[in-house]
mmCIF file with all atom_site columns, C-alpha atoms in Angstrom:
data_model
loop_
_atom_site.group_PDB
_atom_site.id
_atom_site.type_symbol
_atom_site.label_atom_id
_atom_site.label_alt_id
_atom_site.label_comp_id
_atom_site.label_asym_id
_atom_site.label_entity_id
_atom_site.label_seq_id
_atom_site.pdbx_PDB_ins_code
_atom_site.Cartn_x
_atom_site.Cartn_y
_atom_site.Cartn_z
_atom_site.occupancy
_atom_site.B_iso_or_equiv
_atom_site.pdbx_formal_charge
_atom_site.auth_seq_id
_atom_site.auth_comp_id
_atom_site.auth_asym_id
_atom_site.auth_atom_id
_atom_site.pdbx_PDB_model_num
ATOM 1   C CA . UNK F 1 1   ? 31.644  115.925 112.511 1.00 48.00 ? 436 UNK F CA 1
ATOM 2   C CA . UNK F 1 2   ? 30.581  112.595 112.877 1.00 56.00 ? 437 UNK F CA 1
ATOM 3   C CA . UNK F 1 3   ? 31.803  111.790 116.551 1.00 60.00 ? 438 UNK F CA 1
ATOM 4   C CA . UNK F 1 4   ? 34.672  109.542 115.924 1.00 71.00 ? 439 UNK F CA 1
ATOM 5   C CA . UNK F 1 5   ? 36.653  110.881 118.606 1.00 69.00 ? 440 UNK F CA 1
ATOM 6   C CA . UNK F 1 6   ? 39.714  108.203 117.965 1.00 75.00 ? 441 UNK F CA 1
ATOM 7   C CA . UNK F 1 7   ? 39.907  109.254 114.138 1.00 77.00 ? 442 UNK F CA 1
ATOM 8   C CA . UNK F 1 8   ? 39.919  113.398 115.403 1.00 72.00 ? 443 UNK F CA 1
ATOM 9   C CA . UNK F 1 9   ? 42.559  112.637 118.119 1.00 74.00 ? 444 UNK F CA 1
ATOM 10  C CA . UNK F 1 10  ? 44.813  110.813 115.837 1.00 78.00 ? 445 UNK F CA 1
ATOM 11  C CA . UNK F 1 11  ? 44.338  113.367 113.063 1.00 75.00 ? 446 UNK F CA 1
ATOM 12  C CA . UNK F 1 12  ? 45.176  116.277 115.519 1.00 73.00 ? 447 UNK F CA 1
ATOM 13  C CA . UNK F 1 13  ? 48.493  114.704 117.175 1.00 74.00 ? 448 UNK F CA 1
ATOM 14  C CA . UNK F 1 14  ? 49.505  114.089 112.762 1.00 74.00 ? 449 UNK F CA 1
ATOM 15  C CA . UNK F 1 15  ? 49.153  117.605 112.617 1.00 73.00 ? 450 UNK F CA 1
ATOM 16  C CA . UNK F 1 16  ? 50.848  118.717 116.205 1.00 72.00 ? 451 UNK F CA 1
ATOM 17  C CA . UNK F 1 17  ? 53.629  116.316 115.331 1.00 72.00 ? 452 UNK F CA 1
ATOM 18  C CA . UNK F 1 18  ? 53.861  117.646 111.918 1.00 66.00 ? 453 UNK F CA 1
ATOM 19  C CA . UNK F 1 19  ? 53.890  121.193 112.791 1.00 68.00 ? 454 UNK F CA 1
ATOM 20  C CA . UNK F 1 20  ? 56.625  119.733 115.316 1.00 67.00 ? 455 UNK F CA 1
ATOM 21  C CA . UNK F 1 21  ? 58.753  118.324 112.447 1.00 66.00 ? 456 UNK F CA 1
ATOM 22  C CA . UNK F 1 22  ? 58.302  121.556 110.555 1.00 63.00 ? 457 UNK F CA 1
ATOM 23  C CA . UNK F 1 23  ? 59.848  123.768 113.295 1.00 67.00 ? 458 UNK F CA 1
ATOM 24  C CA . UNK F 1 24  ? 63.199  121.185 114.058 1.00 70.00 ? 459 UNK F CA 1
ATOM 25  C CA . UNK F 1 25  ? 63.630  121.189 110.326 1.00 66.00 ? 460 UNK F CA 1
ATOM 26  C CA . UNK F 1 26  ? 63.829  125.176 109.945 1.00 66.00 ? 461 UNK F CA 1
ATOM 27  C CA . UNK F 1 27  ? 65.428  125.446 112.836 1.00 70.00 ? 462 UNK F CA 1
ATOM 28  C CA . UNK F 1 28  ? 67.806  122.833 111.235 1.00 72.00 ? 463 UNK F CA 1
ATOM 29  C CA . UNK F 1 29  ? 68.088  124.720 107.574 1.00 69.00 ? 464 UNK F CA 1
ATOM 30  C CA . UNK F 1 30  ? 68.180  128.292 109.333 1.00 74.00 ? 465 UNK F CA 1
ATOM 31  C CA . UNK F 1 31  ? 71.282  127.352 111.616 1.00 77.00 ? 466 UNK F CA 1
ATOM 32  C CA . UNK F 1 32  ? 72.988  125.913 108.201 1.00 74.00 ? 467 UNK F CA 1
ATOM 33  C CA . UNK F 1 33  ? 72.007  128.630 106.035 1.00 76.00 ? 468 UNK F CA 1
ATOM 34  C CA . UNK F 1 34  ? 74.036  130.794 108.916 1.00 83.00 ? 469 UNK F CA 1
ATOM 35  C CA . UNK F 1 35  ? 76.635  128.690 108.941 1.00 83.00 ? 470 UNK F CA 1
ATOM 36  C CA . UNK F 1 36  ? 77.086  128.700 105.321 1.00 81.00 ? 471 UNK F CA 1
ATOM 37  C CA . UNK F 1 37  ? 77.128  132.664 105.637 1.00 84.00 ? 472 UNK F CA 1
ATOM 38  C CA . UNK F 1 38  ? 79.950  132.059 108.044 1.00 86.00 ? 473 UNK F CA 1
ATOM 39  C CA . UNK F 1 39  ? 81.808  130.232 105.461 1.00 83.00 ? 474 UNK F CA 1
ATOM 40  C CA . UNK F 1 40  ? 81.290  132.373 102.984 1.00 84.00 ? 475 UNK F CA 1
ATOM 41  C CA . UNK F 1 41  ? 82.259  135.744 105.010 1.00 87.00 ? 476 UNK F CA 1
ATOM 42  C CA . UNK F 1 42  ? 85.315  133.895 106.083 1.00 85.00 ? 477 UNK F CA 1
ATOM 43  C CA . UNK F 1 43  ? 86.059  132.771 102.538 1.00 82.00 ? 478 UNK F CA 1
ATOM 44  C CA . UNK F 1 44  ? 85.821  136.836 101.619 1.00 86.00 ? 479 UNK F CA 1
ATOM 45  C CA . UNK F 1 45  ? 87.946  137.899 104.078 1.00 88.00 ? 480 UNK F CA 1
ATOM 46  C CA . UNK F 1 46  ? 90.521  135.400 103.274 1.00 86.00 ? 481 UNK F CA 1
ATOM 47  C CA . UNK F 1 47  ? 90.799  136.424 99.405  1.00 88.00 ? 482 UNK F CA 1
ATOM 48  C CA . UNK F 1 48  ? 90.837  140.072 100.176 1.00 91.00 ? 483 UNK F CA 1
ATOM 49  C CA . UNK F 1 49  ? 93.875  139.132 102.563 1.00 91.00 ? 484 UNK F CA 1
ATOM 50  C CA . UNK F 1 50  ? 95.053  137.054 99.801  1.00 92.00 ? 485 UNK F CA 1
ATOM 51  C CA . UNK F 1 51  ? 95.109  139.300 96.899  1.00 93.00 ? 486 UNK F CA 1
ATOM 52  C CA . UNK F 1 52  ? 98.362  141.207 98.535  1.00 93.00 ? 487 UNK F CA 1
ATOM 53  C CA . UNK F 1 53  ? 99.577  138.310 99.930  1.00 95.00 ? 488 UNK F CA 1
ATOM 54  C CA . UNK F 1 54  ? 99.738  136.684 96.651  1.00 95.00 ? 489 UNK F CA 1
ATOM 55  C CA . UNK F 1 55  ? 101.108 140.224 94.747  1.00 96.00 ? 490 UNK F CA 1
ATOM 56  C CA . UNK F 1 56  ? 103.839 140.503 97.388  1.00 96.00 ? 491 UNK F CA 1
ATOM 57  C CA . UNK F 1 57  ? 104.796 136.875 97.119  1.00 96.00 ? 492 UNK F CA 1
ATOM 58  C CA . UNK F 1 58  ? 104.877 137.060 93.079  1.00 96.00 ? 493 UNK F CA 1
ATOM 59  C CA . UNK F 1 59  ? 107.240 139.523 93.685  1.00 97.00 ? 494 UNK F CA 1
ATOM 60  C CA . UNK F 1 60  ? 109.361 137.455 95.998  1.00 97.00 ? 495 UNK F CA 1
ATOM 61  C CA . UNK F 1 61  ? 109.170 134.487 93.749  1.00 96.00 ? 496 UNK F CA 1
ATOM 62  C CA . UNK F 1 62  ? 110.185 136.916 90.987  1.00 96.00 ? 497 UNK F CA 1
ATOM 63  C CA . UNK F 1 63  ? 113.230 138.275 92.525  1.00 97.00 ? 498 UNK F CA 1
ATOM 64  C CA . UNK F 1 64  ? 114.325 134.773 93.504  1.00 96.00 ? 499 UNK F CA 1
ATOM 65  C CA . UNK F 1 65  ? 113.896 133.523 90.184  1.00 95.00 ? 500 UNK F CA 1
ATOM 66  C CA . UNK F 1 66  ? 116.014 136.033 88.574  1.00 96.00 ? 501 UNK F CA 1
ATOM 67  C CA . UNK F 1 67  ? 118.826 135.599 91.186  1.00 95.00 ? 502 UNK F CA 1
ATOM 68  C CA . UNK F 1 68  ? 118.853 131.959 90.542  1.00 94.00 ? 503 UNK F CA 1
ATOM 69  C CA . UNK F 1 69  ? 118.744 132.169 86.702  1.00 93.00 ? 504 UNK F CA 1
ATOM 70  C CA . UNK F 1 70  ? 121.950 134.923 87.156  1.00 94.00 ? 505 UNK F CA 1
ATOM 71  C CA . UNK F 1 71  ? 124.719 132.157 86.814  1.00 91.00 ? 506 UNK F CA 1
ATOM 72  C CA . UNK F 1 72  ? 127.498 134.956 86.138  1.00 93.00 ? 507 UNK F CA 1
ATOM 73  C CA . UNK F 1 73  ? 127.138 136.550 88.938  1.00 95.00 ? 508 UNK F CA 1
ATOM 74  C CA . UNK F 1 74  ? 125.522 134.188 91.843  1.00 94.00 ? 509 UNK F CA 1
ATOM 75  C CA . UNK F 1 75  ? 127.088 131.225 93.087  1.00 93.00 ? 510 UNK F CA 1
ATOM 76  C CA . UNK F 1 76  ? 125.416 127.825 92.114  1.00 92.00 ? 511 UNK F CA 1
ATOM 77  C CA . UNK F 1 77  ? 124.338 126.990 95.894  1.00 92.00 ? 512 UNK F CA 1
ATOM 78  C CA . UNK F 1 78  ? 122.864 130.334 96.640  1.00 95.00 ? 513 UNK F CA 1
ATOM 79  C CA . UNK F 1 79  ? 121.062 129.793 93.497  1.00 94.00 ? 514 UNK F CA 1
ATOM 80  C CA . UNK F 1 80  ? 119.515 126.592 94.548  1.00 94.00 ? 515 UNK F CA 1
ATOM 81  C CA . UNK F 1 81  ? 118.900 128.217 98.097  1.00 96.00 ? 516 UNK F CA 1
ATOM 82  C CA . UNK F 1 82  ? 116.926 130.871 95.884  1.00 96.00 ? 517 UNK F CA 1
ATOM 83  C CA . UNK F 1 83  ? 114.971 128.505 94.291  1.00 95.00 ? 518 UNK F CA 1
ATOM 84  C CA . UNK F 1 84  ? 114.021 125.986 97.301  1.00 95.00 ? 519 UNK F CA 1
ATOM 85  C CA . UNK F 1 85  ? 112.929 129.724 98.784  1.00 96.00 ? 520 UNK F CA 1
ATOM 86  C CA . UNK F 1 86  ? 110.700 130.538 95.433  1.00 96.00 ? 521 UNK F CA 1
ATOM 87  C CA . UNK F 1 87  ? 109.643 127.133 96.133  1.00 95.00 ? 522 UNK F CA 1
ATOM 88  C CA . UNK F 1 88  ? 108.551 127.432 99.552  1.00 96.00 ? 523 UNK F CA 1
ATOM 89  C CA . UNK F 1 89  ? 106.672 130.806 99.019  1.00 96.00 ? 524 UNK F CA 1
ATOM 90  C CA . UNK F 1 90  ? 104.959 129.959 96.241  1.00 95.00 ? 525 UNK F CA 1
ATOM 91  C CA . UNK F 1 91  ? 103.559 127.071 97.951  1.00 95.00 ? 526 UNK F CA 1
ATOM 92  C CA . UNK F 1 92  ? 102.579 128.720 101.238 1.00 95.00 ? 527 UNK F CA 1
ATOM 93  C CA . UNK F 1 93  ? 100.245 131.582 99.253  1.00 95.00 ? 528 UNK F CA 1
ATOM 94  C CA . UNK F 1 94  ? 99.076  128.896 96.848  1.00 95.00 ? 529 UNK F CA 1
ATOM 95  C CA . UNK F 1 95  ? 98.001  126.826 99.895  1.00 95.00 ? 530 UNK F CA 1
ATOM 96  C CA . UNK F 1 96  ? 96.581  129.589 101.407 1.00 94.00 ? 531 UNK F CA 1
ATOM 97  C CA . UNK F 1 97  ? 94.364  130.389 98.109  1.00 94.00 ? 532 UNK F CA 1
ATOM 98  C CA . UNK F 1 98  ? 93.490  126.539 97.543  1.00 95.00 ? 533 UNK F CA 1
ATOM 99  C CA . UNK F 1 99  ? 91.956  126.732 101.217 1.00 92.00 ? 534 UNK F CA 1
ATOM 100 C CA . UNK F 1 100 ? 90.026  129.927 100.260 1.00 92.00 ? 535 UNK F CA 1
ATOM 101 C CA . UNK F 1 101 ? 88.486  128.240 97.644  1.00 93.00 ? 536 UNK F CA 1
ATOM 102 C CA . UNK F 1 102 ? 87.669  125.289 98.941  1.00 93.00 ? 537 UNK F CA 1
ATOM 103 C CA . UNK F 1 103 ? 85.363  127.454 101.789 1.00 90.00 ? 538 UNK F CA 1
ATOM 104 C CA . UNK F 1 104 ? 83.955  129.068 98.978  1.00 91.00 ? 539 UNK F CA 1
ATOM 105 C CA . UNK F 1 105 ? 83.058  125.722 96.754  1.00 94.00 ? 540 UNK F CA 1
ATOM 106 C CA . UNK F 1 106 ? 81.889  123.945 100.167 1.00 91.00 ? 541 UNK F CA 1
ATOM 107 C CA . UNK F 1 107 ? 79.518  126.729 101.157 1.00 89.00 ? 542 UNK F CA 1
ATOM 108 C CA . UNK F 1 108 ? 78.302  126.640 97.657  1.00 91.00 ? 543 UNK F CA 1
ATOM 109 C CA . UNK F 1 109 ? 78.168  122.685 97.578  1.00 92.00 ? 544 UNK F CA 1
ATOM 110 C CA . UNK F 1 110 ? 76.105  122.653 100.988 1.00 87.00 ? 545 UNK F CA 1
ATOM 111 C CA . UNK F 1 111 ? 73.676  125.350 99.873  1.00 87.00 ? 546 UNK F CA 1
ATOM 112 C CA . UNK F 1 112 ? 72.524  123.644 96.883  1.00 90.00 ? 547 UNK F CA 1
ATOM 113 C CA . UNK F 1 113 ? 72.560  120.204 98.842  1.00 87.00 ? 548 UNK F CA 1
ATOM 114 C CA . UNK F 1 114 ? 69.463  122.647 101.046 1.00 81.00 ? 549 UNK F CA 1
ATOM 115 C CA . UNK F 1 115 ? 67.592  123.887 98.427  1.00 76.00 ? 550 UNK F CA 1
ATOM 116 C CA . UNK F 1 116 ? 66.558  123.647 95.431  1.00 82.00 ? 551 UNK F CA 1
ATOM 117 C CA . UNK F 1 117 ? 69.330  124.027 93.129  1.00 86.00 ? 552 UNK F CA 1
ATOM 118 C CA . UNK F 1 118 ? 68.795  126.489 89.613  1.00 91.00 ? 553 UNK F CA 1
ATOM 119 C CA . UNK F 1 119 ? 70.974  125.591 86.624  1.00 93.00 ? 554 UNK F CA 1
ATOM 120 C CA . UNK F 1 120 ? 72.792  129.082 87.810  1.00 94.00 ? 555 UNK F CA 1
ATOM 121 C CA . UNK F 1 121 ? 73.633  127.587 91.334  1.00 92.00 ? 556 UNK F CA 1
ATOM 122 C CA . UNK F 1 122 ? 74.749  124.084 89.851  1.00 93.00 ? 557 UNK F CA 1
ATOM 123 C CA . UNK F 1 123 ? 77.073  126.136 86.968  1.00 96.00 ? 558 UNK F CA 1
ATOM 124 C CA . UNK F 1 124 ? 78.832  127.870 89.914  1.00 94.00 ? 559 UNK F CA 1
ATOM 125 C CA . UNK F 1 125 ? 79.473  125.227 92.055  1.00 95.00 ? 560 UNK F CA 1
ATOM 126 C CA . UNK F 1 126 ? 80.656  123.484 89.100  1.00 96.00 ? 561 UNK F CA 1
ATOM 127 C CA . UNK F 1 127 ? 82.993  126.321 88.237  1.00 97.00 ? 562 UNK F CA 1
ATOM 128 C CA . UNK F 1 128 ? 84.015  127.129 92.376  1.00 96.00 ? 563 UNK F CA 1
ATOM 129 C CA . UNK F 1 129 ? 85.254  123.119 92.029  1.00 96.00 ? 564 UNK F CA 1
ATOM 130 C CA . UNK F 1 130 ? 87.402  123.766 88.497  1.00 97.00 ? 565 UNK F CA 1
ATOM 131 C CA . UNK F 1 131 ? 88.754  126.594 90.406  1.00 95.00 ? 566 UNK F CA 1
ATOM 132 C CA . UNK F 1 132 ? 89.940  124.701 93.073  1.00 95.00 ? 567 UNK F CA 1
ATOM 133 C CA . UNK F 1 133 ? 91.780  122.245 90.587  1.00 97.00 ? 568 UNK F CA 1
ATOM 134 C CA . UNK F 1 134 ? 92.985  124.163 88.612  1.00 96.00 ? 569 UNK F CA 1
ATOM 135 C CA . UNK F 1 135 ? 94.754  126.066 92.065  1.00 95.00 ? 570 UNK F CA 1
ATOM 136 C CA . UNK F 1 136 ? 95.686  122.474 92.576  1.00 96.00 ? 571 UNK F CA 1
ATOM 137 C CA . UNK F 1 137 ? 96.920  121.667 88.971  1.00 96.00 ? 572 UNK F CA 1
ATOM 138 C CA . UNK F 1 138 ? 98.849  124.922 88.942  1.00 94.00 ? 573 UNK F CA 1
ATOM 139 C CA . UNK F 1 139 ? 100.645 124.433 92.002  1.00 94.00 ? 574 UNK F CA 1
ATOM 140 C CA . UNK F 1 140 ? 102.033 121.085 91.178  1.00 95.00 ? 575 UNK F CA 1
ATOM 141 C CA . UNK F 1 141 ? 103.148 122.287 87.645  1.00 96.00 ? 576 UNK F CA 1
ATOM 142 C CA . UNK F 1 142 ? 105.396 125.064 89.193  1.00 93.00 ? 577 UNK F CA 1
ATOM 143 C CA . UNK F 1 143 ? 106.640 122.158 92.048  1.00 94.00 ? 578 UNK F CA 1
ATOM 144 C CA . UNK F 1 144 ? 107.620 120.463 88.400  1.00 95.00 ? 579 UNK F CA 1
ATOM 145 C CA . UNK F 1 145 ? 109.023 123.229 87.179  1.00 94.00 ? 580 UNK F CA 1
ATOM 146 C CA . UNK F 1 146 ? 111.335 124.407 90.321  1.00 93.00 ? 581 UNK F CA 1
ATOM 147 C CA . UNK F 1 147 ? 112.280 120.892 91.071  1.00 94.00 ? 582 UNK F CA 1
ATOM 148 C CA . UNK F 1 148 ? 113.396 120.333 87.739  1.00 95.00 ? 583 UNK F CA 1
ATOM 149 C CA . UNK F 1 149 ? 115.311 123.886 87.971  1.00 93.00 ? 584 UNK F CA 1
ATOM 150 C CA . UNK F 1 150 ? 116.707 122.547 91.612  1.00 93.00 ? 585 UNK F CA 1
ATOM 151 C CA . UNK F 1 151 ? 117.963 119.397 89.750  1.00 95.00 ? 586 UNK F CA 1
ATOM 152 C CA . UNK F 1 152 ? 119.619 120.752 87.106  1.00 94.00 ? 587 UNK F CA 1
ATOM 153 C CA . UNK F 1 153 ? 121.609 123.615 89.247  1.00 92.00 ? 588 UNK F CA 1
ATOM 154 C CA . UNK F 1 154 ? 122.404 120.529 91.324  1.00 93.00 ? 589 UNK F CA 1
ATOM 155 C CA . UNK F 1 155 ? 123.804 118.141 88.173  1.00 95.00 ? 590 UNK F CA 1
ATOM 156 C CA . UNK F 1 156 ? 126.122 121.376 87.727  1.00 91.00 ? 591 UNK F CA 1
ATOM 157 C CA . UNK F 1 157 ? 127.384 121.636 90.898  1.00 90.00 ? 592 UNK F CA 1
ATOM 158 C CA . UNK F 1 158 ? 128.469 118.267 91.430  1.00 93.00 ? 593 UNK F CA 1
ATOM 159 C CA . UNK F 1 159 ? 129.968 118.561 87.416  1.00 93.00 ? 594 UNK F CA 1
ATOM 160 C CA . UNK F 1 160 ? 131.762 121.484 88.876  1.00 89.00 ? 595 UNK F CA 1
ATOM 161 C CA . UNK F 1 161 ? 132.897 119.376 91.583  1.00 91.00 ? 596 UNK F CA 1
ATOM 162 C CA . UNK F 1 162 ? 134.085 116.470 89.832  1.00 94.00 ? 597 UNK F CA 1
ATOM 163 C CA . UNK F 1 163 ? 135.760 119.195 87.231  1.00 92.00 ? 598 UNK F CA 1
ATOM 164 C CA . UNK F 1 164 ? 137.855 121.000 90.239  1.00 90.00 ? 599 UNK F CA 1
ATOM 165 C CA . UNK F 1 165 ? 138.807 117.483 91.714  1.00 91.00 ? 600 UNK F CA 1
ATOM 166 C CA . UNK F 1 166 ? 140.285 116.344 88.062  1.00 91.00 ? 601 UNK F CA 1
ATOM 167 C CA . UNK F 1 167 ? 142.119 119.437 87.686  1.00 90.00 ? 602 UNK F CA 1
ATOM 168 C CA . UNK F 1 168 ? 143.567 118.356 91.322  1.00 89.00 ? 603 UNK F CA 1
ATOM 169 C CA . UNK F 1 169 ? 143.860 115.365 90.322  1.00 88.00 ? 604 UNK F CA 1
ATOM 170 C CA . UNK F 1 170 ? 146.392 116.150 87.304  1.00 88.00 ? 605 UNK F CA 1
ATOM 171 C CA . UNK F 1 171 ? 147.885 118.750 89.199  1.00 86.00 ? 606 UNK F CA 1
ATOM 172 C CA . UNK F 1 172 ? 149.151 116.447 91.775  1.00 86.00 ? 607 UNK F CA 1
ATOM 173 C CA . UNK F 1 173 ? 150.017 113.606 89.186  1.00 85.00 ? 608 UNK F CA 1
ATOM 174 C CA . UNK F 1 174 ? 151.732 116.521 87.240  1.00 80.00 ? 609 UNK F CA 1
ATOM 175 C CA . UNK F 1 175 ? 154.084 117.113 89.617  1.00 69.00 ? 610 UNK F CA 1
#
């Protein structure tokens, strides 16, 4: 030692205020790394929930479908009430599952923002993030789809109309 007593006092409060630092910050990453547990429990729970959710509302969607493809046998605006229904359900679950994975690609996103990030973690947040689109992607291709559907059972009911009113139309000029 060689008696600088300024130099030793200014080294020790570096260190103290170092060691400081170094407590805040995992303090810091350990409440994140619990909240990220959180999200990722509630992210679990929410696609267990979902996987019957979403077989029960398949089914739904399904039997609504059918009825509104039946034009024999089912009136053209119960068939368009059928398909606004499809509509609606498949939107809620789809919702539902879009939210799910958004937790999950989040938690994922926010880990590897922490830590050091492997090739494996960067691949999966990559692929929790195409999952989410493609949730995204798939849910506005069956809007499309059902709105198209919803338009075209429309067209036909108002050529129905028009048809009925001609045939009053002549009937009345007929007679």
């Amino acid at each position: 030692f060689t008696g600088n007593f300024s130099e030793a006092k200014e080294a020790l409060a570096a260190v103290t205020e170092g060691i400081k630092n170094f407590g805040e910050e995992t303090k810091k990453e350990i409440k994140v790394a619990g909240e990220l547990a959180d999200m990722r429990a509630k992210a679990d729970k929410v696609e267990r929930d979902l996987l019957l959710e979403r077989a029960e509302a398949d089914r739904k969607f399904n039997e609504l479908r059918e009825k509104a493809a039946d034009k024999e046998n089912v009136a053209i605006a119960d068939r368009i009430a059928a398909l606004k229904e499809a509509a609606a359900i498949d939107e809620a679950i789809t919702k539902k599952e879009i939210e799910a994975a958004r937790l999950r690609f989040e938690a994922k996103k926010e880990q590897n923002a922490l830590s050091e990030s492997t090739k494996e973690d960067l691949d999966e947040q990559a692929q929790l993030e195409a999952r989410l689109i493609e949730l995204e992607a798939s849910r506005l291709k069956k809007q499309k789809t059902l709105t198209a559907e919803i338009t075209t059972n429309l067209r036909e009911a108002a050529a129905e109309r028009k048809a009925e009113q001609a045939e009053k139309d002549a009937e009345v000029n007929a007679d």
